[in-house]
Coordinates of C-alpha atoms and ligand atoms in Angstrom, one line a residue:
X426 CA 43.8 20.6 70.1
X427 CA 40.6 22.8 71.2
X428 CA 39.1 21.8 74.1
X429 CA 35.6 22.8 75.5
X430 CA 34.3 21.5 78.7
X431 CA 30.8 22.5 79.6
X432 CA 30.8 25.8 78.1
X433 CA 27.8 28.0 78.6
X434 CA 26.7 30.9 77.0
X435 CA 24.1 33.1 78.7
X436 CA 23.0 36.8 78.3
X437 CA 21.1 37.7 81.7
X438 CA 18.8 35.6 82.0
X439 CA 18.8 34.3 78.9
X440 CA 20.4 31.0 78.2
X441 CA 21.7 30.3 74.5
X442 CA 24.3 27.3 74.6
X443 CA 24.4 24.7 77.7
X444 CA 26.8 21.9 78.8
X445 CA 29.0 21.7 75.8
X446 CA 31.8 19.6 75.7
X447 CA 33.5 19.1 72.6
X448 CA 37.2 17.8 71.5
X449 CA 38.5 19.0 68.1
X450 CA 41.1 17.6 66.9
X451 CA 44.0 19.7 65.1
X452 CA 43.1 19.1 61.2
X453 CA 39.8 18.4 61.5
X454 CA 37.0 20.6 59.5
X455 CA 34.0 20.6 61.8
X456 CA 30.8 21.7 60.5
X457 CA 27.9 23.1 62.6
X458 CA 24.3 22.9 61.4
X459 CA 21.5 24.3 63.7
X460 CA 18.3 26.3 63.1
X461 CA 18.3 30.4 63.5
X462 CA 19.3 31.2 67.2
X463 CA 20.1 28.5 68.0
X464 CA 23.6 29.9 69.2
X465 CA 26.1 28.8 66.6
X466 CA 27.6 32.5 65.9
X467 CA 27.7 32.7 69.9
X468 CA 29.8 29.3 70.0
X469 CA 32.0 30.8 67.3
X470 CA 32.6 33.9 69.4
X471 CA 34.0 31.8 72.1
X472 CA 36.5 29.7 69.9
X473 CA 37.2 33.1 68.8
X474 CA 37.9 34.7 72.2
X475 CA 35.8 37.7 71.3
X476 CA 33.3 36.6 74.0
X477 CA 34.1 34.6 77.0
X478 CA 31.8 31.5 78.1
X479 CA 29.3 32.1 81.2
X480 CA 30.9 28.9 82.6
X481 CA 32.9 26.2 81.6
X482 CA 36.1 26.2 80.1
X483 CA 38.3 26.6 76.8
X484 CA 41.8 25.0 75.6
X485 CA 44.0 25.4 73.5
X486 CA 46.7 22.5 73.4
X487 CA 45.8 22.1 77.2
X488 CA 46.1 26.0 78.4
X489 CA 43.4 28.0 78.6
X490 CA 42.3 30.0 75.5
X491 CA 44.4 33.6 75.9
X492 CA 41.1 36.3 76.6
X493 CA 41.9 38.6 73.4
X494 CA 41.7 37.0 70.2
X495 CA 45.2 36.1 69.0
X496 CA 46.8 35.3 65.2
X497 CA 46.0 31.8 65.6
X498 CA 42.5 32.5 65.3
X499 CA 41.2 33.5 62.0
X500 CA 37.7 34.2 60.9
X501 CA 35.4 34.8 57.8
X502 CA 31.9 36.4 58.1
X503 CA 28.9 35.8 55.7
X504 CA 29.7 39.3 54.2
X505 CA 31.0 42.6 55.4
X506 CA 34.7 41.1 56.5
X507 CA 36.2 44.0 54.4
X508 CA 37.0 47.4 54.2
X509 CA 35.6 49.1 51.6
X510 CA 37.6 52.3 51.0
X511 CA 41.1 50.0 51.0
X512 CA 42.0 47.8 47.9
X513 CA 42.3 44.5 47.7
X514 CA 45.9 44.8 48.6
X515 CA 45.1 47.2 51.6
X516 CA 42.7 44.9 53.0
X517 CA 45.3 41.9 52.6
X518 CA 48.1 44.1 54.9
X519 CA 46.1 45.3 57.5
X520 CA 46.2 42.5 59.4
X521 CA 49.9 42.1 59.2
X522 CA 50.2 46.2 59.7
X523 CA 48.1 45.7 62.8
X524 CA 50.0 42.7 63.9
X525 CA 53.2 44.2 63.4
X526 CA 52.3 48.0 64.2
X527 CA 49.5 47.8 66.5
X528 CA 50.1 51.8 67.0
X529 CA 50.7 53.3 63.3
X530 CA 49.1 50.4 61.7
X531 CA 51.2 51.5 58.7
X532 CA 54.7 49.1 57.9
X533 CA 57.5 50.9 55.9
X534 CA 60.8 50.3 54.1
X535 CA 61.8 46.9 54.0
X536 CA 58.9 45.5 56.5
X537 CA 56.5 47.3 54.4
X538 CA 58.1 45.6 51.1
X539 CA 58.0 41.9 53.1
X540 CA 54.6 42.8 54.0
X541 CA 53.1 43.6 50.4
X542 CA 55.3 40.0 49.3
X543 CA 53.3 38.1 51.7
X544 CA 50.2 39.3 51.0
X545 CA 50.7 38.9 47.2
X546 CA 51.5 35.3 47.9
X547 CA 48.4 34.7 50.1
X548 CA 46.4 36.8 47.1
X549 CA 47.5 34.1 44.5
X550 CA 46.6 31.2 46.8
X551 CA 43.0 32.5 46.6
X552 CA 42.8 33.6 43.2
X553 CA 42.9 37.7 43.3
X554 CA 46.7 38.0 42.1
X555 CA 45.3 40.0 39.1
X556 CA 42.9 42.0 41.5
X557 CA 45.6 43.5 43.7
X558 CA 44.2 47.0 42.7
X559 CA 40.6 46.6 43.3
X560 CA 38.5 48.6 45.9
X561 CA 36.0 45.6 47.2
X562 CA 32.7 47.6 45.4
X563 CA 34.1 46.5 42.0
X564 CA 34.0 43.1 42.9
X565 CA 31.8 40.1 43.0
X566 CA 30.7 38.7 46.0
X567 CA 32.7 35.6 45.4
X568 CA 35.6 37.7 44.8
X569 CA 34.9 40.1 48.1
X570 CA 35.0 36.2 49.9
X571 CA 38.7 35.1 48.3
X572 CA 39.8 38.3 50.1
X573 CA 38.2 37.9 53.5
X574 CA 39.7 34.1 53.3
X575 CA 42.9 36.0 52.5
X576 CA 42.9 38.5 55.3
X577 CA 42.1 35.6 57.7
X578 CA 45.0 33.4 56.6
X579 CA 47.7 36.0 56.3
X580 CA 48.6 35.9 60.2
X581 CA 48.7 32.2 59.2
X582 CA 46.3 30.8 62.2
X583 CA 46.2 27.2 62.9
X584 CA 42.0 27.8 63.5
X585 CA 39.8 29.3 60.8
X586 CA 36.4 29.7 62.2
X587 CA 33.7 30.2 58.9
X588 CA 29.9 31.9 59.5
X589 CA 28.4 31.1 57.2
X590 CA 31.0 32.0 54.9
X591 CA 29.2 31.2 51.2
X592 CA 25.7 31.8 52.5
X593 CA 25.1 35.1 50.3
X594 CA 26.6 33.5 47.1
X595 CA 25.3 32.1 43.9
X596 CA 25.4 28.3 44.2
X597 CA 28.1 28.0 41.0
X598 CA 30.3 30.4 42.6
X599 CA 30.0 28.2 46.3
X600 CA 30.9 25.4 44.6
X601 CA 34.1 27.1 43.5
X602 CA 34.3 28.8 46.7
X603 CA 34.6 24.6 48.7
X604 CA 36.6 24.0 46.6
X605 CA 39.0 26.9 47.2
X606 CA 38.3 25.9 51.5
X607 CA 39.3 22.3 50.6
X608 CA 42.6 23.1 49.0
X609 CA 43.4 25.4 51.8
X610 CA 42.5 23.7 54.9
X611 CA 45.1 20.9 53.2
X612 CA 47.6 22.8 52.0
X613 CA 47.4 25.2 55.5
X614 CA 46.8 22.4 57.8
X615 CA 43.5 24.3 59.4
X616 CA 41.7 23.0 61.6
X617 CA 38.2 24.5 60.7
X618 CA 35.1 24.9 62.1
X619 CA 32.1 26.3 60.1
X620 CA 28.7 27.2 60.6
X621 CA 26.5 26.6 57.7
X622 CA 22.7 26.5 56.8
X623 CA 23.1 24.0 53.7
X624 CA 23.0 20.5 54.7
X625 CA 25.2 19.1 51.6
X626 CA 28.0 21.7 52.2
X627 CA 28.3 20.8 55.8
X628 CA 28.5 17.1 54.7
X629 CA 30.3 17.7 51.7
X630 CA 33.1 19.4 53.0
X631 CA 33.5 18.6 56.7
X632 CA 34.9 15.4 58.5
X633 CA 32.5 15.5 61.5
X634 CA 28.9 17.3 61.5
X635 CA 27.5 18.8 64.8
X636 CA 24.1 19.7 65.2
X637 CA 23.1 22.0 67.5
X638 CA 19.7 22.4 68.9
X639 CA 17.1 22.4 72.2
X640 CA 17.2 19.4 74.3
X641 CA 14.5 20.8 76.2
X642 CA 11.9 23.7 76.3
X643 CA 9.9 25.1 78.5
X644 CA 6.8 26.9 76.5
X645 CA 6.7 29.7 79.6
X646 CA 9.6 30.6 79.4
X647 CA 11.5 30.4 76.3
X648 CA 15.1 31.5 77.3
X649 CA 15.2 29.2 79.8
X650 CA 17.1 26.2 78.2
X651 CA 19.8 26.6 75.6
X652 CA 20.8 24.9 72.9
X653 CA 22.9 21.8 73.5
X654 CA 25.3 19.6 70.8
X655 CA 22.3 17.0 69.5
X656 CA 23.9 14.6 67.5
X657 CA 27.5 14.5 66.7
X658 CA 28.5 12.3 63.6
X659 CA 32.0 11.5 62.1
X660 CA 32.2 11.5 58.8
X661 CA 34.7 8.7 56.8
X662 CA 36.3 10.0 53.4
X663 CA 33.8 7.2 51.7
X664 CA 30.6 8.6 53.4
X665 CA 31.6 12.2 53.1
X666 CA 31.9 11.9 49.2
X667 CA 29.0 9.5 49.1
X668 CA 27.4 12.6 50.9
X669 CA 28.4 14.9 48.5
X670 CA 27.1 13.1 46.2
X671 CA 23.5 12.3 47.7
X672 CA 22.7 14.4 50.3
X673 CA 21.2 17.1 47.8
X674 CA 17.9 14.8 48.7
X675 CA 17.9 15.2 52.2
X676 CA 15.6 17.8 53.7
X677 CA 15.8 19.1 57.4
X678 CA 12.8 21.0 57.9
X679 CA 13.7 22.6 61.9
X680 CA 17.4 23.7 59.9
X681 CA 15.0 26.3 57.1
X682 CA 16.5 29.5 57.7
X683 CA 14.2 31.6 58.9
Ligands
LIG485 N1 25.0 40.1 72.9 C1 23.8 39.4 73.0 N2 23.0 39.8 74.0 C2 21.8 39.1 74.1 N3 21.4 38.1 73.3 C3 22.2 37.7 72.4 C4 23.5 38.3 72.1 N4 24.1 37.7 71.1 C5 23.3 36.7 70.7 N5 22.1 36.7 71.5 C6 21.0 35.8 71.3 O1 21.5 34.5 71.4 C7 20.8 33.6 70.5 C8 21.7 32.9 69.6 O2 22.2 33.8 68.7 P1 23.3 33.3 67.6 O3 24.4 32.8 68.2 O4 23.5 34.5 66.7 O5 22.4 32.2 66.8 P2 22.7 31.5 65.4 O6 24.0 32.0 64.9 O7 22.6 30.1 65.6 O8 21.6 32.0 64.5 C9 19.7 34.5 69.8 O9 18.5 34.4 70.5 C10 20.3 35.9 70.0 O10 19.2 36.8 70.0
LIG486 MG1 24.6 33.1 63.2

């Protein structure tokens, strides 16, 4: 379905992702563990389209990814997805007012009544139905991520691209929060790819791990290689709940956040 063919990413003369060539296939939920820098929010912001590759190339069921990023591209940040002076509702119907009214960004009469049904249905799927009311500051963290997943889902992409989308949370509520991902990414039919710095969340939840790293480095000049796909694993439904199960007991040192 997505399609990179050795992708680069460089800023001047700094080079942070080299020779990447990856096939995703549509369903999949691909999971990208690497240490700090090492360029997996810059790959992200090529799937998204918000930044375009030095070289190689993109595709999206064979054409080229479209330059701006469109509806079937969703995203979730670590934190700050939302806007804090709109409601939980208001959050939820900006995207569609956008999408819909890319001048007025405000919907009306009957659109505006379709609009507020759809984003109360997208609101239940991820638990806020009894929060429509809210202004993000009265909520938990937790909560403030149910509505970023919401806002990215309601233009209903086929791609949901996560940054390390629990990373700020207490670890009862991210366990909650996969299984929240889990359910949608079935019921959706996503194809997701995530970034994460914990090891058993990435093997947990995804069916194919990539880690990202250095191939190479040159100590006198540090910018000069970038980081490259290392190790690639596929992940069957007996080994990814064995590695839910186990993993806790695997330690990376080079993924440490830092
Ligand atoms: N717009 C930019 N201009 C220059 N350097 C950038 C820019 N965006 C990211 N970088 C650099 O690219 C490297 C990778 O960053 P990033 O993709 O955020 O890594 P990660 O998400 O793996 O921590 C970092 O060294 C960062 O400083
Ligand atoms: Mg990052």
């Amino acid at each position: 379905m997505l399609s990179l063919s050795n992708v680069w990413v460089e800023y001047g003369e700094k080079v942070v992702l080299e020779r990447i060539s990856l096939d995703i296939a549509e369903g999949s939920f691909v999971s990208i563990i690497g240490p700090s820098g090492a360029g997996k929010s810059s790959l992200l912001r090529v799937i998204l389209g918000q930044d375009q590759p030095s070289r190689g190339t993109i595709t999206l069921d064979g054409e080229p990814l479209p330059k701006e990023c469109g509806p079937d591209r969703g995203v979730v940040f670590q934190r700050y997805s939302v806007f804090p002076h709109l409601t939980v509702l208001g959050n939820t119907l900006l995207g569609l007012e956008f999408a819909q009214a890319p001048f007025a960004a405000r919907l009306f009469g009957g659109a505006r009544k379709a609009a507020i049904a759809q984003a109360g249905e997208m609101l239940a799927e991820v638990g806020l139905a009894d929060s429509m009311n809210l202004y993000p500051s009265e909520m938990s963290g937790g909560m403030q991520q149910r509505l970023a997943i919401a806002q990215a889902l309601i233009k209903r992409p086929r791609i949901l691209l996560l940054d390390e989308p629990f990373g700020a949370l207490d670890p009862g509520i991210r366990t909650d929060m996969h299984a929240l991902i889990t359910r949608l990414w079935r019921e959706f039919g996503l194809t997701i790819v995530m970034v994460t710095h914990d090891i058993k969340e990435a093997f947990g939840l995804g069916t194919r791990v990539l880690t990202l790293d250095k191939r190479r480095h040159d100590p006198h000049a540090p910018h000069r290689y970038g980081a490259g796909v290392i190790y690639d694993i596929a992940l069957t439904r007996k080994v990814q709940a064995e590695a839910e199960a186990q993993v806790v007991g695997i330690t990376i040192d080079t993924f440490g956040n830092n």
